[in-house]
Structures are given as structure tokens and as C-alpha cells.
mmCIF file of C-alpha atoms in Angstrom:
data_model
loop_
_atom_site.group_PDB
_atom_site.id
_atom_site.type_symbol
_atom_site.label_atom_id
_atom_site.label_comp_id
_atom_site.label_asym_id
_atom_site.label_seq_id
_atom_site.Cartn_x
_atom_site.Cartn_y
_atom_site.Cartn_z
ATOM 1 C CA UNK A 22 0.000 0.000 0.000
ATOM 2 C CA UNK A 23 1.299 3.434 -0.901
ATOM 3 C CA UNK A 24 1.299 5.735 2.102
ATOM 4 C CA UNK A 25 -0.353 9.026 1.351
ATOM 5 C CA UNK A 26 1.104 12.210 2.814
ATOM 6 C CA UNK A 27 -0.346 15.716 2.670
ATOM 7 C CA UNK A 28 1.225 17.218 -0.451
ATOM 8 C CA UNK A 29 0.147 20.799 0.016
ATOM 9 C CA UNK A 30 -2.318 22.768 2.055
ATOM 10 C CA UNK A 31 -4.100 23.889 -1.116
ATOM 11 C CA UNK A 32 -4.714 20.285 -2.219
ATOM 12 C CA UNK A 33 -5.978 19.290 1.223
ATOM 13 C CA UNK A 34 -8.333 22.295 1.273
ATOM 14 C CA UNK A 35 -9.663 21.424 -2.202
ATOM 15 C CA UNK A 36 -10.288 17.829 -1.116
ATOM 16 C CA UNK A 37 -12.319 18.911 1.900
ATOM 17 C CA UNK A 38 -14.210 21.426 -0.231
ATOM 18 C CA UNK A 39 -15.315 18.494 -2.413
ATOM 19 C CA UNK A 40 -16.483 16.279 0.455
ATOM 20 C CA UNK A 41 -18.127 19.045 2.525
ATOM 21 C CA UNK A 42 -21.754 18.432 1.367
ATOM 22 C CA UNK A 43 -21.774 14.822 2.631
ATOM 23 C CA UNK A 44 -19.113 15.112 5.345
ATOM 24 C CA UNK A 45 -21.399 15.052 8.386
ATOM 25 C CA UNK A 46 -23.588 12.268 6.985
ATOM 26 C CA UNK A 47 -20.587 10.062 6.259
ATOM 27 C CA UNK A 48 -19.023 10.744 9.666
ATOM 28 C CA UNK A 49 -22.173 9.450 11.364
ATOM 29 C CA UNK A 50 -22.580 6.522 8.991
ATOM 30 C CA UNK A 51 -18.982 5.342 8.829
ATOM 31 C CA UNK A 52 -18.343 5.647 12.582
ATOM 32 C CA UNK A 53 -21.753 4.260 13.605
ATOM 33 C CA UNK A 54 -22.219 7.582 15.413
ATOM 34 C CA UNK A 55 -19.153 6.978 17.593
ATOM 35 C CA UNK A 56 -17.796 10.344 16.404
ATOM 36 C CA UNK A 57 -20.477 12.038 18.504
ATOM 37 C CA UNK A 58 -19.404 10.123 21.622
ATOM 38 C CA UNK A 59 -15.750 10.990 21.033
ATOM 39 C CA UNK A 60 -16.620 14.685 20.716
ATOM 40 C CA UNK A 61 -18.496 14.564 24.009
ATOM 41 C CA UNK A 62 -15.487 12.995 25.688
ATOM 42 C CA UNK A 63 -13.259 15.739 24.266
ATOM 43 C CA UNK A 64 -15.645 18.419 25.526
ATOM 44 C CA UNK A 65 -15.537 16.877 28.998
ATOM 45 C CA UNK A 66 -11.757 17.458 29.099
ATOM 46 C CA UNK A 67 -12.023 21.162 28.273
ATOM 47 C CA UNK A 68 -11.081 23.010 31.487
ATOM 48 C CA UNK A 69 -13.661 25.063 33.350
ATOM 49 C CA UNK A 70 -12.752 28.704 32.690
ATOM 50 C CA UNK A 71 -15.419 31.390 33.315
ATOM 51 C CA UNK A 72 -15.060 34.023 30.600
ATOM 52 C CA UNK A 73 -12.540 31.791 28.833
ATOM 53 C CA UNK A 74 -11.521 31.539 25.182
ATOM 54 C CA UNK A 75 -11.537 28.296 23.195
ATOM 55 C CA UNK A 76 -10.005 27.550 19.788
ATOM 56 C CA UNK A 77 -10.880 24.583 17.577
ATOM 57 C CA UNK A 78 -8.472 24.068 14.673
ATOM 58 C CA UNK A 79 -9.497 22.144 11.547
ATOM 59 C CA UNK A 80 -12.994 22.814 12.852
ATOM 60 C CA UNK A 81 -14.672 21.613 9.638
ATOM 61 C CA UNK A 82 -18.433 21.954 9.998
ATOM 62 C CA UNK A 83 -18.039 23.158 13.620
ATOM 63 C CA UNK A 84 -19.394 20.047 15.357
ATOM 64 C CA UNK A 85 -16.648 20.003 18.002
ATOM 65 C CA UNK A 86 -16.876 23.749 18.526
ATOM 66 C CA UNK A 87 -20.631 23.627 19.137
ATOM 67 C CA UNK A 88 -20.375 20.547 21.359
ATOM 68 C CA UNK A 89 -17.813 22.317 23.542
ATOM 69 C CA UNK A 90 -19.856 25.513 23.563
ATOM 70 C CA UNK A 91 -22.930 23.723 24.885
ATOM 71 C CA UNK A 92 -20.909 21.748 27.433
ATOM 72 C CA UNK A 93 -19.118 24.879 28.658
ATOM 73 C CA UNK A 94 -21.511 27.853 28.673
ATOM 74 C CA UNK A 95 -19.021 29.675 30.915
ATOM 75 C CA UNK A 96 -16.752 30.307 27.904
ATOM 76 C CA UNK A 97 -17.287 33.751 26.374
ATOM 77 C CA UNK A 98 -15.422 33.188 23.085
ATOM 78 C CA UNK A 99 -15.462 30.183 20.745
ATOM 79 C CA UNK A 100 -13.207 30.392 17.686
ATOM 80 C CA UNK A 101 -13.111 27.823 14.889
ATOM 81 C CA UNK A 102 -10.569 27.857 12.048
ATOM 82 C CA UNK A 103 -10.155 25.698 8.960
ATOM 83 C CA UNK A 104 -8.488 25.845 5.537
ATOM 84 C CA UNK A 105 -11.624 24.672 3.687
ATOM 85 C CA UNK A 106 -14.054 27.438 2.783
ATOM 86 C CA UNK A 107 -16.820 24.947 1.981
ATOM 87 C CA UNK A 108 -16.534 23.166 5.318
ATOM 88 C CA UNK A 109 -16.690 26.523 7.083
ATOM 89 C CA UNK A 110 -19.767 27.498 5.067
ATOM 90 C CA UNK A 111 -21.630 24.417 6.319
ATOM 91 C CA UNK A 112 -20.362 25.137 9.825
ATOM 92 C CA UNK A 113 -21.592 28.720 9.656
ATOM 93 C CA UNK A 114 -25.080 27.489 8.802
ATOM 94 C CA UNK A 115 -25.086 25.441 12.014
ATOM 95 C CA UNK A 116 -23.743 28.349 14.041
ATOM 96 C CA UNK A 117 -26.365 30.742 12.658
ATOM 97 C CA UNK A 118 -29.184 28.477 13.829
ATOM 98 C CA UNK A 119 -27.690 27.773 17.268
ATOM 99 C CA UNK A 120 -28.014 29.612 20.554
ATOM 100 C CA UNK A 121 -24.228 30.122 20.541
ATOM 101 C CA UNK A 122 -24.038 32.364 17.491
ATOM 102 C CA UNK A 123 -23.117 35.448 19.559
ATOM 103 C CA UNK A 124 -20.054 33.655 20.981
ATOM 104 C CA UNK A 125 -18.785 31.849 17.878
ATOM 105 C CA UNK A 126 -16.430 33.145 15.209
ATOM 106 C CA UNK A 127 -15.349 31.012 12.229
ATOM 107 C CA UNK A 128 -12.342 31.977 10.104
ATOM 108 C CA UNK A 129 -10.392 30.504 7.216
ATOM 109 C CA UNK A 130 -6.936 29.992 8.656
ATOM 110 C CA UNK A 131 -4.015 27.548 8.573
ATOM 111 C CA UNK A 132 -3.027 25.628 11.686
ATOM 112 C CA UNK A 133 0.578 26.329 10.687
ATOM 113 C CA UNK A 134 0.098 30.114 10.705
ATOM 114 C CA UNK A 135 -2.587 31.216 13.139
ATOM 115 C CA UNK A 136 -3.224 34.940 12.854
ATOM 116 C CA UNK A 137 -4.201 35.055 16.517
ATOM 117 C CA UNK A 138 -2.575 36.710 19.561
ATOM 118 C CA UNK A 139 -0.035 35.008 21.806
ATOM 119 C CA UNK A 140 -1.373 33.466 25.012
ATOM 120 C CA UNK A 141 -5.021 34.108 24.184
ATOM 121 C CA UNK A 142 -6.734 30.725 24.620
ATOM 122 C CA UNK A 143 -7.498 28.569 27.629
ATOM 123 C CA UNK A 144 -7.933 25.512 25.428
ATOM 124 C CA UNK A 145 -7.068 24.504 21.849
ATOM 125 C CA UNK A 146 -8.367 21.369 20.139
ATOM 126 C CA UNK A 147 -7.923 19.613 16.814
ATOM 127 C CA UNK A 148 -9.976 16.563 15.828
ATOM 128 C CA UNK A 149 -8.999 14.289 12.938
ATOM 129 C CA UNK A 150 -7.098 17.194 11.406
ATOM 130 C CA UNK A 151 -3.517 17.068 12.630
ATOM 131 C CA UNK A 152 -2.546 14.251 10.265
ATOM 132 C CA UNK A 153 -3.694 16.422 7.337
ATOM 133 C CA UNK A 154 -1.377 19.287 8.299
ATOM 134 C CA UNK A 155 1.713 19.442 6.096
ATOM 135 C CA UNK A 156 4.080 20.646 8.876
ATOM 136 C CA UNK A 157 2.636 19.139 12.034
ATOM 137 C CA UNK A 158 5.490 20.277 14.226
ATOM 138 C CA UNK A 159 4.909 23.860 13.184
ATOM 139 C CA UNK A 160 1.210 23.521 14.002
ATOM 140 C CA UNK A 161 2.004 22.176 17.477
ATOM 141 C CA UNK A 162 4.241 25.199 18.025
ATOM 142 C CA UNK A 163 1.467 27.537 16.894
ATOM 143 C CA UNK A 164 -0.986 25.906 19.297
ATOM 144 C CA UNK A 165 1.590 26.386 22.068
ATOM 145 C CA UNK A 166 2.037 30.047 21.147
ATOM 146 C CA UNK A 167 -1.651 30.936 21.293
ATOM 147 C CA UNK A 168 -2.323 28.966 24.505
ATOM 148 C CA UNK A 169 -2.120 30.562 27.906
ATOM 149 C CA UNK A 170 0.414 29.093 30.334
ATOM 150 C CA UNK A 171 -1.210 25.979 31.772
ATOM 151 C CA UNK A 172 -3.695 25.879 28.900
ATOM 152 C CA UNK A 173 -4.919 22.566 27.475
ATOM 153 C CA UNK A 174 -4.344 21.059 24.037
ATOM 154 C CA UNK A 175 -6.757 18.272 23.053
ATOM 155 C CA UNK A 176 -5.953 16.072 20.056
ATOM 156 C CA UNK A 177 -8.462 13.512 18.755
ATOM 157 C CA UNK A 178 -6.920 11.458 15.973
ATOM 158 C CA UNK A 179 -6.648 8.097 14.223
ATOM 159 C CA UNK A 180 -3.576 5.881 14.589
ATOM 160 C CA UNK A 181 -2.539 2.501 13.234
ATOM 161 C CA UNK A 182 -4.467 0.095 15.500
ATOM 162 C CA UNK A 183 -3.000 -2.576 17.717
ATOM 163 C CA UNK A 184 -2.253 -5.961 16.184
ATOM 164 C CA UNK A 185 -4.541 -8.948 16.585
ATOM 165 C CA UNK A 186 -7.804 -10.124 15.074
ATOM 166 C CA UNK A 187 -9.821 -7.069 16.082
ATOM 167 C CA UNK A 188 -7.104 -4.763 14.805
ATOM 168 C CA UNK A 189 -6.993 -6.670 11.521
ATOM 169 C CA UNK A 190 -10.766 -6.417 11.144
ATOM 170 C CA UNK A 191 -10.610 -2.690 11.763
ATOM 171 C CA UNK A 192 -7.853 -2.329 9.154
ATOM 172 C CA UNK A 193 -10.031 -4.191 6.654
ATOM 173 C CA UNK A 194 -12.936 -1.844 7.350
ATOM 174 C CA UNK A 195 -10.808 1.303 7.433
ATOM 175 C CA UNK A 196 -8.877 0.669 4.215
ATOM 176 C CA UNK A 197 -11.444 -1.138 2.067
ATOM 177 C CA UNK A 198 -15.052 -0.829 3.236
ATOM 178 C CA UNK A 199 -14.855 2.816 4.294
ATOM 179 C CA UNK A 200 -13.378 4.028 0.960
ATOM 180 C CA UNK A 201 -15.991 1.998 -0.934
ATOM 181 C CA UNK A 202 -18.931 3.531 0.959
ATOM 182 C CA UNK A 203 -17.345 6.983 0.888
ATOM 183 C CA UNK A 204 -16.867 6.632 -2.859
ATOM 184 C CA UNK A 205 -20.511 5.755 -3.411
ATOM 185 C CA UNK A 206 -21.806 8.759 -1.479
ATOM 186 C CA UNK A 207 -19.062 11.326 -1.930
ATOM 187 C CA UNK A 208 -15.516 11.593 -3.341
ATOM 188 C CA UNK A 209 -13.773 8.218 -3.724
ATOM 189 C CA UNK A 210 -10.260 9.661 -3.909
ATOM 190 C CA UNK A 211 -10.761 11.590 -0.675
ATOM 191 C CA UNK A 212 -12.088 8.585 1.232
ATOM 192 C CA UNK A 213 -9.187 6.515 -0.046
ATOM 193 C CA UNK A 214 -6.674 9.156 1.036
ATOM 194 C CA UNK A 215 -8.117 9.768 4.515
ATOM 195 C CA UNK A 216 -7.565 6.211 5.862
ATOM 196 C CA UNK A 217 -4.170 5.886 4.161
ATOM 197 C CA UNK A 218 -2.992 9.170 5.658
ATOM 198 C CA UNK A 219 -2.899 7.484 9.071
ATOM 199 C CA UNK A 220 0.143 5.543 7.872
ATOM 200 C CA UNK A 221 2.200 8.720 7.569
ATOM 201 C CA UNK A 222 1.092 10.156 10.912
ATOM 202 C CA UNK A 223 2.879 10.014 14.244
ATOM 203 C CA UNK A 224 2.738 6.827 16.266
ATOM 204 C CA UNK A 225 1.364 7.443 19.781
ATOM 205 C CA UNK A 226 4.907 7.497 21.171
ATOM 206 C CA UNK A 227 6.087 9.876 18.436
ATOM 207 C CA UNK A 228 3.211 12.245 19.170
ATOM 208 C CA UNK A 229 4.040 12.216 22.873
ATOM 209 C CA UNK A 230 7.682 13.023 22.050
ATOM 210 C CA UNK A 231 6.696 15.774 19.601
ATOM 211 C CA UNK A 232 4.523 17.374 22.267
ATOM 212 C CA UNK A 233 7.241 17.153 24.908
ATOM 213 C CA UNK A 234 9.808 18.704 22.554
ATOM 214 C CA UNK A 235 7.508 21.695 21.986
ATOM 215 C CA UNK A 236 6.773 22.495 25.593
ATOM 216 C CA UNK A 237 3.833 20.314 26.583
ATOM 217 C CA UNK A 238 3.283 17.561 29.095
ATOM 218 C CA UNK A 239 0.814 14.767 28.288
ATOM 219 C CA UNK A 240 -1.795 14.450 31.025
ATOM 220 C CA UNK A 241 -3.926 11.594 29.671
ATOM 221 C CA UNK A 242 -4.565 9.386 26.640
ATOM 222 C CA UNK A 243 -7.934 7.714 26.064
ATOM 223 C CA UNK A 244 -8.031 4.873 23.543
ATOM 224 C CA UNK A 245 -10.954 3.804 21.338
ATOM 225 C CA UNK A 246 -11.377 1.126 18.639
ATOM 226 C CA UNK A 247 -8.484 -1.071 19.765
ATOM 227 C CA UNK A 248 -6.143 1.934 19.764
ATOM 228 C CA UNK A 249 -7.138 3.102 16.303
ATOM 229 C CA UNK A 250 -8.563 6.331 17.724
ATOM 230 C CA UNK A 251 -7.055 8.232 20.672
ATOM 231 C CA UNK A 252 -7.885 11.352 22.610
ATOM 232 C CA UNK A 253 -4.712 13.022 23.882
ATOM 233 C CA UNK A 254 -4.838 15.677 26.602
ATOM 234 C CA UNK A 255 -1.711 17.822 26.899
ATOM 235 C CA UNK A 256 -0.909 20.959 28.900
ATOM 236 C CA UNK A 257 1.340 23.883 27.993
ATOM 237 C CA UNK A 258 4.175 24.158 30.491
#
């Protein structure tokens, strides 16, 4: 199998523009709605900060942002950024019909170059987006820059699952069934790339080391799907 790596931010943005109309539907279908449970778990790790500021990178259609906003009404500012204009357009529609619209701001922005002030946010998150960033180390440094001291970074991402029968079954689903269904309902090339991109991403140990090298400490790691999905909670030192 050829491992797919993000070639350029422009190509990644164009891919997500293409899949945006069916993105939410396929997330629910292909994860058997587990994506909603994972988002709730992420929201539960967001620190309690009255009047706080929260940033969701690669926010897509703003599902994580809105989940966190409803879980943490004490936050006064909710910012979502993404490189895909089409994903943001669908997200804005959700925001406009929610009770959080006065708190939420969506912007087209790269995780590698956040045009946001230093030390502004109490919490930064990125869900299933870090592996699609061309320079992941640079993005981790940007998250560190915009976080307050002691602020939390939450990363929800796919990894190569543990070995064994269950891991093998998941690999079969992830690399063959998922692209087939995604191809029927949306863009086949995109849903072939997205599973394969996991092969070029950090291993769990590599991610922990990358975080440590950039000034974080890892507080917790929650594993789902035999290790194929993990929720990493880190803190800026």
C-alpha cells in the first residue's frame, strides 16, 4: 500500500471542499455515530474557565466547537478555524441556527500560521485534522504560542491500530469498506486518502515526544477502537 502524505495545504483544502456536502452524513454513517461520543469525551476534558476563550483548529463543519460551547456555557469566546471554505460554510449554517451564534467566530486559517494573539486561549483542540497538516510540528508550536500558560491542548486522531484479530478487522474496514462507501456517497479519492494518511502520521509514542519537545506535558490518553482512535490531553508548560 502506498502511504499518502499531505502534499500541500491547497490540495488538502480542495479535497475537503469536495467532500463538505456529505461530510457530516458520512461521519455518522462510517463511525456508527461513535464520532459524537468521542466529541463529548473531548468536551468533557475542556477546562472550566469562566469568561474563557476556546479555539478549535481544523474545525470543519463546527461540530466540536458547538459541542464544547454547549458543554461549557461559561466560555465567552469560541473560535473555529479551517483551511476549507466549503466546510466553514456548512459550519456557519449550524452556528447561525444555534443559541451560541453570539459567541462563535469562524475563520479561514491555517493551523501552521494562526493569525491570533499570543497566550489568548485557555484551550485549543484539533480533531482528525492534525494528520492532514503538512508541517505538524509547526502547528504544534502555533498551538503552544496561542495557549495561555497551563492551557490545554486536546488532540483527537486516528492511529494505526493494535495488532490482533480485532485490529486486523478494523484495518479491513478502514482501508477497504470505508473508501468503498465513501466513494458511493461522496468523493472516492478523498475517502481513499483519509484512511491511508494514518500511515504517515505520528505513532502514539512519536506524538508524545513531539509534544514534549515543543513544551507540553501529556496528562492523559484515552483509547478507542483497539487503539485506532485516541484522545490526547496535553498541557502547555
